[in-house]
PDB file of C-alpha atoms in Angstrom:
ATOM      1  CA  UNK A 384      67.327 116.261 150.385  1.00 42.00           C
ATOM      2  CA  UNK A 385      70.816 115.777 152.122  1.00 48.00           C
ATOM      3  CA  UNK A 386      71.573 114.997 155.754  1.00 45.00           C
ATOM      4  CA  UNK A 387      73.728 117.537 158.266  1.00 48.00           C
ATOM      5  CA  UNK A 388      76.789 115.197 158.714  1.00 52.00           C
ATOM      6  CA  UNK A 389      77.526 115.869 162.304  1.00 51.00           C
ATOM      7  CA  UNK A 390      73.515 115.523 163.518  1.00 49.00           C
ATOM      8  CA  UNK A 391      71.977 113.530 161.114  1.00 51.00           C
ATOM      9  CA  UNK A 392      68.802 115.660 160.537  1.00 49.00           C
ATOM     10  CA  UNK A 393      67.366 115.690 157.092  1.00 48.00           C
ATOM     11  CA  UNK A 394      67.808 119.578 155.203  1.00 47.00           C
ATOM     12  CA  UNK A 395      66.951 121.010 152.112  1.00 49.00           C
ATOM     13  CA  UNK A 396      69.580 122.219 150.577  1.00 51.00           C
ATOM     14  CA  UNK A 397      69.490 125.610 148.501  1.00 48.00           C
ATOM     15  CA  UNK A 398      71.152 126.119 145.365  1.00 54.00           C
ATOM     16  CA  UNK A 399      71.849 130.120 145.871  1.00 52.00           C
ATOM     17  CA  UNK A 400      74.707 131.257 147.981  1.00 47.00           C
ATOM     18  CA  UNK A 401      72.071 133.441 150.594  1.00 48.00           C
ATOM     19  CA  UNK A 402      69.833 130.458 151.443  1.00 51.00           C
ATOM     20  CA  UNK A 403      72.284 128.254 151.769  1.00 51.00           C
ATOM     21  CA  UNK A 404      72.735 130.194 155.323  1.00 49.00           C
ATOM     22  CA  UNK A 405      69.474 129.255 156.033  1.00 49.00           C
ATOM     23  CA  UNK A 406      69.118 125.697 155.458  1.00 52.00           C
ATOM     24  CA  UNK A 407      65.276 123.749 156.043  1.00 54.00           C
ATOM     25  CA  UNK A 408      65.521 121.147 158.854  1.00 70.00           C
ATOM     26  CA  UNK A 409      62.765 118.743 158.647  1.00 73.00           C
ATOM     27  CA  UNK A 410      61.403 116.465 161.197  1.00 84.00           C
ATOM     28  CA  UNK A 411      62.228 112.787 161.083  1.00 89.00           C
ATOM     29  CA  UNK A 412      61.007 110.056 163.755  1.00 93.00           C
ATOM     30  CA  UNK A 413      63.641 107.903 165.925  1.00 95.00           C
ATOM     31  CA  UNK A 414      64.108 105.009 163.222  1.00 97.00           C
ATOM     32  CA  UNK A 415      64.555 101.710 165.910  1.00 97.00           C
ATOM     33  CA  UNK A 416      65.401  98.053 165.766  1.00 98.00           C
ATOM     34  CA  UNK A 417      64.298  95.171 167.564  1.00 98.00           C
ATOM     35  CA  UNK A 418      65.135  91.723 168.186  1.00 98.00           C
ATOM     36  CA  UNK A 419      63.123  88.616 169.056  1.00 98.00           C
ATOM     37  CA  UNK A 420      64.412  85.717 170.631  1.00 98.00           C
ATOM     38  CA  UNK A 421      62.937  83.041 171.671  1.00 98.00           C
ATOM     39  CA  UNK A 422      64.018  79.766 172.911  1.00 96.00           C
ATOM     40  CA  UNK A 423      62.481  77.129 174.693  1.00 96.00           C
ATOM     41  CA  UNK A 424      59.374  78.717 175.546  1.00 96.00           C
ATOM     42  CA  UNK A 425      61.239  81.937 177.100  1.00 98.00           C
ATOM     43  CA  UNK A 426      62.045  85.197 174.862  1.00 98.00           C
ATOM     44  CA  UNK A 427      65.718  86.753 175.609  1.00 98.00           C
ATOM     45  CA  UNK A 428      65.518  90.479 176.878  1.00 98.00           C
ATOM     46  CA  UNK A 429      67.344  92.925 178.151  1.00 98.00           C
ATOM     47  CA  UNK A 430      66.889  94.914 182.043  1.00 97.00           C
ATOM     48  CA  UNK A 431      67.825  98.405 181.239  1.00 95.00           C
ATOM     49  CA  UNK A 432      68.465 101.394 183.265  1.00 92.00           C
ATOM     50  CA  UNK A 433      66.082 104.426 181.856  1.00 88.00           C
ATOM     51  CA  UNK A 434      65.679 107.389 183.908  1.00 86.00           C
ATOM     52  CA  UNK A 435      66.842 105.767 186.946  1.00 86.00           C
ATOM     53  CA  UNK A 436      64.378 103.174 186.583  1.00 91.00           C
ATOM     54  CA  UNK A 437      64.935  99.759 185.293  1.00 94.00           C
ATOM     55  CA  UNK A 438      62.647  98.566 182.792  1.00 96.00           C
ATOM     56  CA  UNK A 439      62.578  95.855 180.692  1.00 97.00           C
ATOM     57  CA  UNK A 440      62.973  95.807 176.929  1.00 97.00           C
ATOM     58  CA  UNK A 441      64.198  93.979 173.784  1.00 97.00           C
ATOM     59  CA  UNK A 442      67.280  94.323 172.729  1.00 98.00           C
ATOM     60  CA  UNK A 443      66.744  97.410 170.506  1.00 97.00           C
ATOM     61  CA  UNK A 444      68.332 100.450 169.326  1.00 97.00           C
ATOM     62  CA  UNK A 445      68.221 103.566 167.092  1.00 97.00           C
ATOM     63  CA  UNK A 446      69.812 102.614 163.479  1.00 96.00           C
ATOM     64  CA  UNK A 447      72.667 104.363 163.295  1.00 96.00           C
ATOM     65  CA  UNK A 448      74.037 106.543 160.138  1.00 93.00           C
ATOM     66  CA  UNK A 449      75.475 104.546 156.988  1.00 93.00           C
ATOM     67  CA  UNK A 450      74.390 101.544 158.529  1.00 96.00           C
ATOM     68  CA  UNK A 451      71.976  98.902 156.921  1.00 96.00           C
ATOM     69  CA  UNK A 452      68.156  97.660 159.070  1.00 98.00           C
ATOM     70  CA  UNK A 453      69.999  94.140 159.170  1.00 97.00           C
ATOM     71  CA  UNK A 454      73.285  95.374 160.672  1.00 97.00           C
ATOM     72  CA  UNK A 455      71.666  97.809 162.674  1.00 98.00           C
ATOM     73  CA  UNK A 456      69.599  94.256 164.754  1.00 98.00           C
ATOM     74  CA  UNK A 457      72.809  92.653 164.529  1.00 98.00           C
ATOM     75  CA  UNK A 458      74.800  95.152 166.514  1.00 98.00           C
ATOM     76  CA  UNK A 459      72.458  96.121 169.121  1.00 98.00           C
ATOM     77  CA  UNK A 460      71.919  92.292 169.632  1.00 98.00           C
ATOM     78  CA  UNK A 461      74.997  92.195 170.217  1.00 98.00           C
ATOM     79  CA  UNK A 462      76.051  95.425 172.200  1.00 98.00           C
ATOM     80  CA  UNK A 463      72.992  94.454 174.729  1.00 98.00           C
ATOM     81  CA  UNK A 464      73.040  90.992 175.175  1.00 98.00           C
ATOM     82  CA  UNK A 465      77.030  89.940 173.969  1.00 98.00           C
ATOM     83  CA  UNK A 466      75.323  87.073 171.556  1.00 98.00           C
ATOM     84  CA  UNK A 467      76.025  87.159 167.432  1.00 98.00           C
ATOM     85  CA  UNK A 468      72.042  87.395 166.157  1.00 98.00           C
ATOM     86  CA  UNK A 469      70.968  85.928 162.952  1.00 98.00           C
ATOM     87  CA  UNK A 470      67.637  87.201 161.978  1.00 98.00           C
ATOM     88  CA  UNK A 471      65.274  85.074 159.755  1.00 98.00           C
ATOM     89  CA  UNK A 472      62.171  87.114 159.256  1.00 98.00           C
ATOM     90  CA  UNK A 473      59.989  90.397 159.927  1.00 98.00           C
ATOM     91  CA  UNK A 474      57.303  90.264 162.327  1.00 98.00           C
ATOM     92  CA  UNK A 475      56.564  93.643 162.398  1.00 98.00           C
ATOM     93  CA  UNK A 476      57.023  97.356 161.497  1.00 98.00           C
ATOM     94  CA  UNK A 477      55.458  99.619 164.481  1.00 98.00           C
ATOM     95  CA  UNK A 478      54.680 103.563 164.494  1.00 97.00           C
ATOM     96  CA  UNK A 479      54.087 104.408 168.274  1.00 96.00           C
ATOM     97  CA  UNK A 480      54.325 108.088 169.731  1.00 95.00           C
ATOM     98  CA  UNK A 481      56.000 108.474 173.050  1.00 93.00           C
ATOM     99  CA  UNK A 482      54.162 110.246 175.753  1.00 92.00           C
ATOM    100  CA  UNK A 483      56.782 112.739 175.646  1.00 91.00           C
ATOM    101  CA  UNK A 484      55.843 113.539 172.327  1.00 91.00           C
ATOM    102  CA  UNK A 485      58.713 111.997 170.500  1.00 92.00           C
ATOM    103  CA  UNK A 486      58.064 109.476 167.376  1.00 95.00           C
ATOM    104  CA  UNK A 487      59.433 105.987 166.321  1.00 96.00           C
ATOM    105  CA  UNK A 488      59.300 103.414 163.870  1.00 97.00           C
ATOM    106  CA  UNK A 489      60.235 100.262 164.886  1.00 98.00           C
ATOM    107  CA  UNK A 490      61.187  97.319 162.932  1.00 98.00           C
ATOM    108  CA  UNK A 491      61.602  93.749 164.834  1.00 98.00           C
ATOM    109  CA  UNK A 492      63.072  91.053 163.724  1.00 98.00           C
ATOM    110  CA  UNK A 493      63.031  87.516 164.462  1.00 98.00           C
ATOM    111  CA  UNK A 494      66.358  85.457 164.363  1.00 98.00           C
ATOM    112  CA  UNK A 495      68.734  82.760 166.174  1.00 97.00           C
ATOM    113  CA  UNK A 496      71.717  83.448 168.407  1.00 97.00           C
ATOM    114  CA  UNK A 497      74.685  82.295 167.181  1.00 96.00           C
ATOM    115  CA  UNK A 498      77.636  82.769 169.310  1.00 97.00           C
ATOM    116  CA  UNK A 499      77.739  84.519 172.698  1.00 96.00           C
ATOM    117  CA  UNK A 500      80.966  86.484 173.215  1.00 97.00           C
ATOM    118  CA  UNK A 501      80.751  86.463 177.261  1.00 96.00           C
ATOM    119  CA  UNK A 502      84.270  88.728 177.554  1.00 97.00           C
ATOM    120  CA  UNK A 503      82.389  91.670 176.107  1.00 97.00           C
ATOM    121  CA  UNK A 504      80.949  94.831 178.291  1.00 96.00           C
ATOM    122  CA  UNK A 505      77.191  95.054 178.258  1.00 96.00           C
ATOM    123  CA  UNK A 506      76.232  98.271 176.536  1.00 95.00           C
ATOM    124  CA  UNK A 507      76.018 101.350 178.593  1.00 93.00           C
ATOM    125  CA  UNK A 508      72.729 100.948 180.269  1.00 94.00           C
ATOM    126  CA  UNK A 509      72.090  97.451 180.479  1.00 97.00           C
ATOM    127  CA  UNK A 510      72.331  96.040 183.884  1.00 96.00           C
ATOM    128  CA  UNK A 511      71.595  92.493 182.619  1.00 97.00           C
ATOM    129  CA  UNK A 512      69.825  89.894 180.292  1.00 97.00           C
ATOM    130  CA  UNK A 513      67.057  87.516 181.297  1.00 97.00           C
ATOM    131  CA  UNK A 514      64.861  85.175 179.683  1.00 98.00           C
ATOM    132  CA  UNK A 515      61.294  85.794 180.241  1.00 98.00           C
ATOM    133  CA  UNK A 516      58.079  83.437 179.625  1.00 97.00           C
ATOM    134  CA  UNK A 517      55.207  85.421 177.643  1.00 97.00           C
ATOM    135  CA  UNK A 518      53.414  85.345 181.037  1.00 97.00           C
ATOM    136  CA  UNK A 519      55.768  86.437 182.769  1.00 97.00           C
ATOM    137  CA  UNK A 520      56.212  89.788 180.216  1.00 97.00           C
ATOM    138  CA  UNK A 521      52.520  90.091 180.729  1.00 96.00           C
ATOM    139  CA  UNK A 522      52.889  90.183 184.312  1.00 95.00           C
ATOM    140  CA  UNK A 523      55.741  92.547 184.470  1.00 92.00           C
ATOM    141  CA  UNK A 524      55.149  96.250 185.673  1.00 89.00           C
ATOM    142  CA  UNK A 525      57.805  98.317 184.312  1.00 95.00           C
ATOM    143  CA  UNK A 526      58.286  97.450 180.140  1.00 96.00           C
ATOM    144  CA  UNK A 527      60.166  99.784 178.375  1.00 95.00           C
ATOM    145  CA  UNK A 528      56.954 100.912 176.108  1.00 95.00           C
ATOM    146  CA  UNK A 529      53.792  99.009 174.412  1.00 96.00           C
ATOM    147  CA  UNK A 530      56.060  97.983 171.684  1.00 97.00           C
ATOM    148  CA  UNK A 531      57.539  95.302 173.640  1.00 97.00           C
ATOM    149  CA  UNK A 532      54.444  93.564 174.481  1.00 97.00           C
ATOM    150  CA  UNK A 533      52.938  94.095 171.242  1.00 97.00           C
ATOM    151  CA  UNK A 534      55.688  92.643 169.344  1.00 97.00           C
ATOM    152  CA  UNK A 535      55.809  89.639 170.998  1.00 97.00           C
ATOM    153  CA  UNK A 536      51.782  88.886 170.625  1.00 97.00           C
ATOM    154  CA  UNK A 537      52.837  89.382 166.487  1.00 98.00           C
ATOM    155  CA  UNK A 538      55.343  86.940 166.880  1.00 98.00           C
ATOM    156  CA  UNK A 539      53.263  84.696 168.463  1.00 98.00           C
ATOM    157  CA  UNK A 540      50.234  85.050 166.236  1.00 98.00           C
ATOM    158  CA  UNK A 541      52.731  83.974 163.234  1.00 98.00           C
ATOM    159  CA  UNK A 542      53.457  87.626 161.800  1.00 97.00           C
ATOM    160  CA  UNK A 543      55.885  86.879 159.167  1.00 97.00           C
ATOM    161  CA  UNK A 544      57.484  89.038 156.920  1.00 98.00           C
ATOM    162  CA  UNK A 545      60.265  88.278 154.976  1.00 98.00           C
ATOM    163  CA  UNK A 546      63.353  89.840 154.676  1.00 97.00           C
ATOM    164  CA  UNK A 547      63.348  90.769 151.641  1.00 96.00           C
ATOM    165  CA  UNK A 548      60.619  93.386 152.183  1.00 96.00           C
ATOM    166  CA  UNK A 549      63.791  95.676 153.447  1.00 96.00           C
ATOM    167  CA  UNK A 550      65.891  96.609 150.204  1.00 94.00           C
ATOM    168  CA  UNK A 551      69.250  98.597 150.643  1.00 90.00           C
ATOM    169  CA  UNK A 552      69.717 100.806 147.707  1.00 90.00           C
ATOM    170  CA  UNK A 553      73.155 102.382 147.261  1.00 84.00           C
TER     171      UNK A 553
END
């Protein structure tokens, strides 16, 4: 199994010279981060512009080629809400189908923020951070998907995983 270097997608590749035209792709679902914050009774998130519609959203991201589960939460922590994230445990690993049809797996991650670099550009996207109450996610009409609530009732009921459970094999 090898992966096309400009798209990512998982092939087969074929020992003979024909089939080597005619390389298997194989499906693979959107592999995503998460981060939860939370501080003083409030969780950080992100407003984010999807579709022309704001909705609201950890910060989150698709893992990104070469790149590690743990630096993957650090940099879209980062890119979305300009704070250095720490992250201290595993609350949960989620499989959720878009209605659109699409796939994910979504890891989340629980950590501390550690600097905030306020001179850097929100990424493309994000209109702005805000720190939410868990009513006041409840009560919110327009989050991102179910995986947003969800993984904030798992962090609440004490899911705990630890980090270790990820291993990066080179």
């Amino acid at each position: 199994m090898a992966y096309h270097p400009e798209n990512g997608v998982k092939f087969q590749p074929h020992n003979n010279w024909h089939n080597r035209l005619m390389q298997l792709n194989y499906w693979a679902p959107h592999v995503t981060v998460a981060a939860i914050i939370h501080h003083e009774e409030k969780f950080l998130l992100v407003e984010e512009n999807i579709n022309a519609e704001s909705v609201i959203n950890q910060p989150a991201g698709h893992l990104e080629n070469n790149e590690s589960l743990f630096d993957a939460v650090v940099r879209e922590t980062l890119e979305e809400t300009r704070w250095e994230f720490k992250p201290s445990y595993i609350s949960g690993i989620y499989h959720w189908q878009h209605d659109n049809g699409e796939t994910y797996l979504r890891l989340c991650f629980v950590g501390d923020l550690i600097k905030e670099h306020p001179h850097l550009n929100l990424d493309t996207g994000i209109e702005r951070t805000v720190w939410l109450s868990e009513n006041e996610i409840r009560q919110h009409s327009h989050l991102r998907s179910p995986l947003v609530l969800k993984s904030i009732e798992d962090y609440l009921a004490g899911n705990k995983f630890p980090l270790s459970l990820i291993q990066d094999i080179k």
